[in-house]
Amino acid sequence: MSIELRNITKQFGAVAAVNNVSFSVKEGELMALLGPSGGGKTTVLRMIAGLEEPTSGDIFIQGQRVNDLSVQQRNIGFVFQNYALFKNMNVFKNIAFGLKIKKWKRRDIKARVAELVKLLGLEGLEKRYAHQLSGGQRQRVAIARALAPKPSVLLLDEPFGAVDAKIRQELREWLVTLHHELSVTTIFVTHDQEEAMEVSNRIVIFSKGDLEQLGTPREVYEQPANEFVARFVGVMNVLEAEVKDGVARVGELQFAAGDQPDGARLRIGFRPYAVQVSPDVNLYPYRAVLIRTYFLGIMLRLEFELGSGLVLRSRMTKEEYAQLGLEDGKAVSLQIRNYRVLAAEESALPPERQSAYQPPPSIAENI
Amino acid sequence: MKCFTGVNLKTFFLVSALGIAAASSGGARDVTLLNVSYDPTRELYLEFNAAFAKHWKEKTGDTVTVKQSHGGSSKQARSVIDGLRADVVTLALAYDIDAIAERSKALPPDWQQRLPGNSSPYVSTLGFLVRKGNPKDIKDWDDLVKPGISVVTPNPKTSGVARWNYLAAWGYALKANQNDQKKAQEYVAKLYKNVPVLDSGARGATTTFIERGIGDVLINWENELLLVTRKTNPGQFEIVMPTVSILAEPAVAVIDRNVNRKGTADVARAYLEYLYSETGQEIAAKHFYRPTLESVAAKHTDTFPRLELFTVAEMFGGWQQAHRDHFTEGGSFDRIYKP
Amino acid sequence: MGGNVSRMNRDATAKSQRGTEESPLVKGLLVGVCGLFLAVFLLLPLINVFAQALAKGWQLYWASLREPDSLAAIKLTLQIAAIVVPLNTLFGVCAAWAIAKFEFRGKSLLITLIDLPFAVSPVVAGLIYVIMFGLQGYLGPWLDRHDIQIIFAVPGIALATIFVTFPFVARELIPVMQATGREQEEAALTLGAGAWRTFWHVTLPSVKWGLLYGIILCNARAMGEFGAVSVVSGHVSGVTNTMPLHVEKLYNEYQGPAAFAVASLLALLALVTLGLKTLLEWKQQREYQNAQVSATEAAVGRQPE
């Protein structure tokens, strides 16, 4: 079902956890709320569920304003970050809990639980208790429990946050499949941009309670609304350039400055894949030396140092790497295929960090 | 949480009110009396209550059950003042019942005049307990101050009976020295030089003497001494009664307010009067309290030898005065006793 | 993340254990001293209670327990426990719930007040009620006019006992409830459960061992309380004497074996309490460990936030 938030603000004391946020989720959509911890995304999720009350603004579920409906009346399924399975009940009873409350017939409950157990691959675990299950199993029980009463909306708070990396990948694929099968409107919260990109139809990006951007994974990746989004979604080289004679310059790099006046400072961003490399040192405008190579499965991350000392990041497949005959210390030439002006007249970063942005190594590199 | 407690408290009140109502509503046939008494009278009243119940049944056909409460005499008085619903009190001192009359106004100030003998149906006095055969040949107070005699008595600062002991010795010395306070103090000082250790209570002193075998003579209530020689440790000790001793007059009274409320005034008064009857007096004597009814006392002269008895009132001007003179900070006891 | 913390703690304890391993002599000595101390000051007297109780034979033991005043004392004690324990359980659950799960003004004051009975001497606890409800007290005259008796009757004894025992359940529950958190309850709410159902099916079962533990301690103290009860009892044999008061009374009457017979019942209660307590602690420990294991598992592979 469709969900709409209109001008939602949530204050905790003097702090605004969510600041005048509006967006809507389409029927059957799988939406990710992405952002760093403390960005307000979980609070948004809890307000949709009715576990928190917005300080101001309205929430609609399929056109109906639900602000005054209690949690129980909203017919949502909620999967908690740590699953919150009922410790004192086994898997069967956990899944059946919501059905019992809805006063389903015993036979129907049995059938529905069996159906979910099968759907979620929990066969044979019905008699187990939470502490006898693995992280992934627990998570699936939590989802089965949330789905059992056929909620109109499924809300998941960091659904893969608490399982280890290997299972996480499986669970992601599985969530996509599940969503495909059930096509229930789903919103999940994550701080992992890769997860958001891979799983969701659309992403809402939050930072410090503000909605930064809403778009498809491709949109937020390729057209980040601002530097925060650009940096949060994927890796980006970010440089601060100064405009002189209609050209923005940093080191030997030059970018078209459009109609920016001389002396303006521009923040220029480009993705690693935008950096093109040739072993022919004369092919592209900038000379550089390959100083480091990181192997990340089939993809490689490369760091090039320009004559001016600037370090740029690039990435390519193993095959490309082999074709180009690259190795550490090799001299190459570079060009930058496309870039974005992220901000003008801004110097958010201290000067010494103005070389290529270096986020901590993360799986984000896989993109 | 508040609401639940509230409801339950109300039920408590109801339950307790009903309980009381049930106890008193059977006034015609079933009567319950509460006798608030002090510690050493437990056995006495256990027997007396049964005797009275029988007597009352024969006389009126009603069944009377007497409940007992025992404790320190002044603490019991305090409880009655605070609302313990005693029909009658039978306490160690008239002083304690005066306190009830004064503070709670539950009985008139002249209560002591309502029963014979200043409302003391039985009395007691202090005596000496010595080891079998009286090896130190102790006969009277004078013998206690002889060198080499070891006297066991508790600390008057902490023990009630110890104060009686102290005043008895002091009173004896006054009588022997024509009311010379100085000589009396000298005598008592000498006496306490012979006390090897001051126990804090009567019970401790008795244990010291009987079980630990310390001392030649123990000063204690006559009824307690008789209990030792006739019941608990027969054949091991002997009682020596001095020529002069102090008279303790336990007092009894009906608590008017409570009996009026419960409608038990008649039976409560009859209960106390029955203490003065021959049966009551015999039971008192049996539990080693001196009967006041002459006919009964005459029968028990070998248990209770006649001796000269003085009261705190006539010798010391009452308990409050005695307390001020002897037991307060800087009183005579502080002057004579240097541990 | 909880897992990481606990692992660090475990490392710390492991280290400190290594520290003491160096001197087994000291360890042995310490354990020996403790053992001896416990034996002399706790175990021997306890054994002595039973020895004294049975000194004059089983028959007298049995007879002293069946004596009407003893029976009345046992009955009264059970009655008081039956009134006090449910009330304090109710109060304790409410207080613990409020404190563990909600933020409100005056919370720290409430916590302090719950601890008050631990800090106050039982005699004071008793006197409070005498001052409140005694004839010379604030409410006494009014109660007297309406013929309602509080002190020197069952209500007073119950009140004093409630006062003395009320921290037990709350104190046991607060940490357990805090550790459990609110998520399970919220999960129940999202599944449509009302507050009452959530409480019975989710909150209560998840704290049941802690609750039982608190109830048992509360019960033990309620039955064993002497000081506060002594002040408000009035000591009417067969009416307002609880077991502990009755023991004292019998002892003062030189009825040693009877006193110890009743005392042995109280000692027995203590042993049963200890047994149950150990069992519950073991259960709770096991559940806690399970929770720990799952938390650690869950924490594995999780990114630092």
Short mmCIF file of N, CA and C in Angstrom, two decimals, chain B residues 94-157:
data_model
loop_
_atom_site.label_atom_id
_atom_site.label_comp_id
_atom_site.label_asym_id
_atom_site.label_seq_id
_atom_site.Cartn_x
_atom_site.Cartn_y
_atom_site.Cartn_z
N ALA B 94 2.11 0.12 89.63
CA ALA B 94 0.98 1.04 89.53
C ALA B 94 1.37 2.22 88.66
N TYR B 95 2.64 2.57 88.72
CA TYR B 95 3.19 3.67 87.93
C TYR B 95 2.86 3.52 86.45
N ASP B 96 2.97 2.27 85.94
CA ASP B 96 2.69 2.04 84.52
C ASP B 96 1.21 2.27 84.21
N ILE B 97 0.33 1.86 85.13
CA ILE B 97 -1.10 2.06 84.89
C ILE B 97 -1.45 3.54 85.04
N ASP B 98 -0.75 4.23 85.94
CA ASP B 98 -0.93 5.69 86.04
C ASP B 98 -0.65 6.34 84.70
N ALA B 99 0.40 5.85 84.06
CA ALA B 99 0.78 6.42 82.76
C ALA B 99 -0.36 6.25 81.76
N ILE B 100 -1.00 5.09 81.79
CA ILE B 100 -2.12 4.86 80.87
C ILE B 100 -3.25 5.83 81.17
N ALA B 101 -3.56 5.96 82.47
CA ALA B 101 -4.66 6.84 82.87
C ALA B 101 -4.38 8.28 82.45
N GLU B 102 -3.14 8.67 82.63
CA GLU B 102 -2.77 10.05 82.37
C GLU B 102 -2.76 10.37 80.88
N ARG B 103 -2.17 9.47 80.12
CA ARG B 103 -1.96 9.78 78.70
C ARG B 103 -3.16 9.47 77.81
N SER B 104 -3.86 8.39 78.12
CA SER B 104 -4.93 8.01 77.19
C SER B 104 -6.30 8.31 77.76
N LYS B 105 -6.35 8.62 79.05
CA LYS B 105 -7.62 8.88 79.70
C LYS B 105 -8.60 7.72 79.52
N ALA B 106 -8.06 6.53 79.41
CA ALA B 106 -8.92 5.38 79.17
C ALA B 106 -9.48 4.84 80.49
N LEU B 107 -8.95 5.32 81.60
CA LEU B 107 -9.51 4.96 82.91
C LEU B 107 -9.28 6.14 83.84
N PRO B 108 -10.10 6.24 84.88
CA PRO B 108 -10.01 7.44 85.74
C PRO B 108 -8.71 7.44 86.54
N PRO B 109 -8.26 8.62 86.96
CA PRO B 109 -6.99 8.72 87.69
C PRO B 109 -7.03 8.00 89.05
N ASP B 110 -8.24 7.86 89.59
CA ASP B 110 -8.32 7.21 90.91
C ASP B 110 -8.54 5.71 90.80
N TRP B 111 -8.10 5.13 89.68
CA TRP B 111 -8.35 3.70 89.41
C TRP B 111 -7.87 2.82 90.55
N GLN B 112 -6.82 3.25 91.25
CA GLN B 112 -6.20 2.39 92.25
C GLN B 112 -7.12 2.14 93.44
N GLN B 113 -8.11 3.05 93.59
CA GLN B 113 -9.02 2.90 94.73
C GLN B 113 -10.15 1.93 94.44
N ARG B 114 -10.22 1.42 93.20
CA ARG B 114 -11.40 0.64 92.84
C ARG B 114 -11.32 -0.80 93.30
N LEU B 115 -10.13 -1.26 93.63
CA LEU B 115 -9.98 -2.65 94.08
C LEU B 115 -9.19 -2.65 95.38
N PRO B 116 -9.36 -3.69 96.17
CA PRO B 116 -8.71 -3.72 97.48
C PRO B 116 -7.18 -3.66 97.38
N GLY B 117 -6.58 -3.24 98.45
CA GLY B 117 -5.11 -3.27 98.55
C GLY B 117 -4.45 -2.45 97.48
N ASN B 118 -4.98 -1.24 97.23
CA ASN B 118 -4.44 -0.40 96.16
C ASN B 118 -4.34 -1.13 94.82
N SER B 119 -5.35 -1.97 94.59
CA SER B 119 -5.44 -2.72 93.33
C SER B 119 -4.27 -3.69 93.12
N SER B 120 -3.66 -4.14 94.20
CA SER B 120 -2.62 -5.16 94.07
C SER B 120 -3.13 -6.47 94.65
N PRO B 121 -3.55 -7.41 93.84
CA PRO B 121 -4.10 -8.66 94.37
C PRO B 121 -3.02 -9.59 94.93
N TYR B 122 -1.83 -9.43 94.44
CA TYR B 122 -0.72 -10.26 94.95
C TYR B 122 0.50 -9.37 94.96
N VAL B 123 1.47 -9.73 95.78
CA VAL B 123 2.68 -8.91 95.88
C VAL B 123 3.90 -9.81 95.79
N SER B 124 5.07 -9.19 95.79
CA SER B 124 6.28 -10.00 95.82
C SER B 124 7.38 -9.20 96.49
N THR B 125 8.48 -9.84 96.72
CA THR B 125 9.60 -9.15 97.35
C THR B 125 10.89 -9.78 96.85
N LEU B 126 12.00 -9.19 97.32
CA LEU B 126 13.29 -9.70 96.86
C LEU B 126 13.89 -10.62 97.90
N GLY B 127 14.64 -11.62 97.42
CA GLY B 127 15.34 -12.52 98.33
C GLY B 127 16.69 -12.89 97.77
N PHE B 128 17.37 -13.78 98.53
CA PHE B 128 18.71 -14.19 98.10
C PHE B 128 18.68 -15.65 97.68
N LEU B 129 19.44 -15.96 96.65
CA LEU B 129 19.62 -17.36 96.28
C LEU B 129 21.08 -17.69 96.58
N VAL B 130 21.29 -18.75 97.34
CA VAL B 130 22.66 -19.17 97.67
C VAL B 130 22.83 -20.61 97.24
N ARG B 131 24.08 -21.03 97.21
CA ARG B 131 24.34 -22.40 96.79
C ARG B 131 23.94 -23.38 97.89
N LYS B 132 23.77 -24.61 97.52
CA LYS B 132 23.24 -25.63 98.42
C LYS B 132 24.05 -25.70 99.72
N GLY B 133 23.36 -25.75 100.87
CA GLY B 133 24.02 -25.81 102.15
C GLY B 133 24.50 -24.45 102.65
N ASN B 134 24.23 -23.39 101.85
CA ASN B 134 24.62 -22.01 102.20
C ASN B 134 26.06 -21.96 102.72
N PRO B 135 27.06 -22.35 101.92
CA PRO B 135 28.45 -22.48 102.38
C PRO B 135 29.03 -21.19 102.97
N LYS B 136 28.55 -20.01 102.49
CA LYS B 136 29.11 -18.76 103.03
C LYS B 136 28.27 -18.25 104.21
N ASP B 137 27.27 -19.04 104.59
CA ASP B 137 26.45 -18.71 105.75
C ASP B 137 25.84 -17.31 105.66
N ILE B 138 25.12 -17.09 104.58
CA ILE B 138 24.50 -15.78 104.36
C ILE B 138 23.09 -15.78 104.97
N LYS B 139 22.83 -14.79 105.85
CA LYS B 139 21.55 -14.76 106.54
C LYS B 139 20.77 -13.49 106.23
N ASP B 140 21.50 -12.37 106.08
CA ASP B 140 20.82 -11.09 105.91
C ASP B 140 21.68 -10.15 105.10
N TRP B 141 21.18 -8.95 104.89
CA TRP B 141 21.86 -7.97 104.05
C TRP B 141 23.30 -7.73 104.50
N ASP B 142 23.52 -7.69 105.85
CA ASP B 142 24.86 -7.42 106.37
C ASP B 142 25.91 -8.39 105.85
N ASP B 143 25.47 -9.63 105.64
CA ASP B 143 26.43 -10.64 105.21
C ASP B 143 26.94 -10.39 103.78
N LEU B 144 26.16 -9.62 103.00
CA LEU B 144 26.54 -9.41 101.59
C LEU B 144 27.76 -8.51 101.44
N VAL B 145 28.04 -7.67 102.45
CA VAL B 145 29.16 -6.73 102.32
C VAL B 145 30.43 -7.27 102.97
N LYS B 146 30.33 -8.48 103.49
CA LYS B 146 31.54 -9.06 104.09
C LYS B 146 32.61 -9.29 103.01
N PRO B 147 33.88 -9.17 103.41
CA PRO B 147 34.92 -9.42 102.40
C PRO B 147 34.85 -10.87 101.90
N GLY B 148 35.13 -11.03 100.63
CA GLY B 148 35.19 -12.37 100.06
C GLY B 148 33.86 -12.91 99.59
N ILE B 149 32.78 -12.13 99.81
CA ILE B 149 31.47 -12.56 99.32
C ILE B 149 31.27 -11.98 97.92
N SER B 150 30.82 -12.83 97.03
CA SER B 150 30.61 -12.37 95.67
C SER B 150 29.10 -12.33 95.38
N VAL B 151 28.60 -11.11 95.05
CA VAL B 151 27.16 -10.90 94.88
C VAL B 151 26.84 -10.73 93.39
N VAL B 152 25.79 -11.42 92.93
CA VAL B 152 25.39 -11.26 91.53
C VAL B 152 24.09 -10.46 91.44
N THR B 153 24.17 -9.31 90.77
CA THR B 153 22.98 -8.49 90.52
C THR B 153 23.26 -7.73 89.22
N PRO B 154 22.23 -7.51 88.41
CA PRO B 154 22.51 -6.82 87.14
C PRO B 154 22.72 -5.33 87.30
N ASN B 155 22.96 -4.67 86.20
CA ASN B 155 23.26 -3.25 86.19
C ASN B 155 21.98 -2.41 86.33
N PRO B 156 21.90 -1.59 87.38
CA PRO B 156 20.67 -0.78 87.57
C PRO B 156 20.43 0.21 86.43
N LYS B 157 21.45 0.51 85.70
CA LYS B 157 21.25 1.44 84.58
C LYS B 157 20.42 0.80 83.47
#
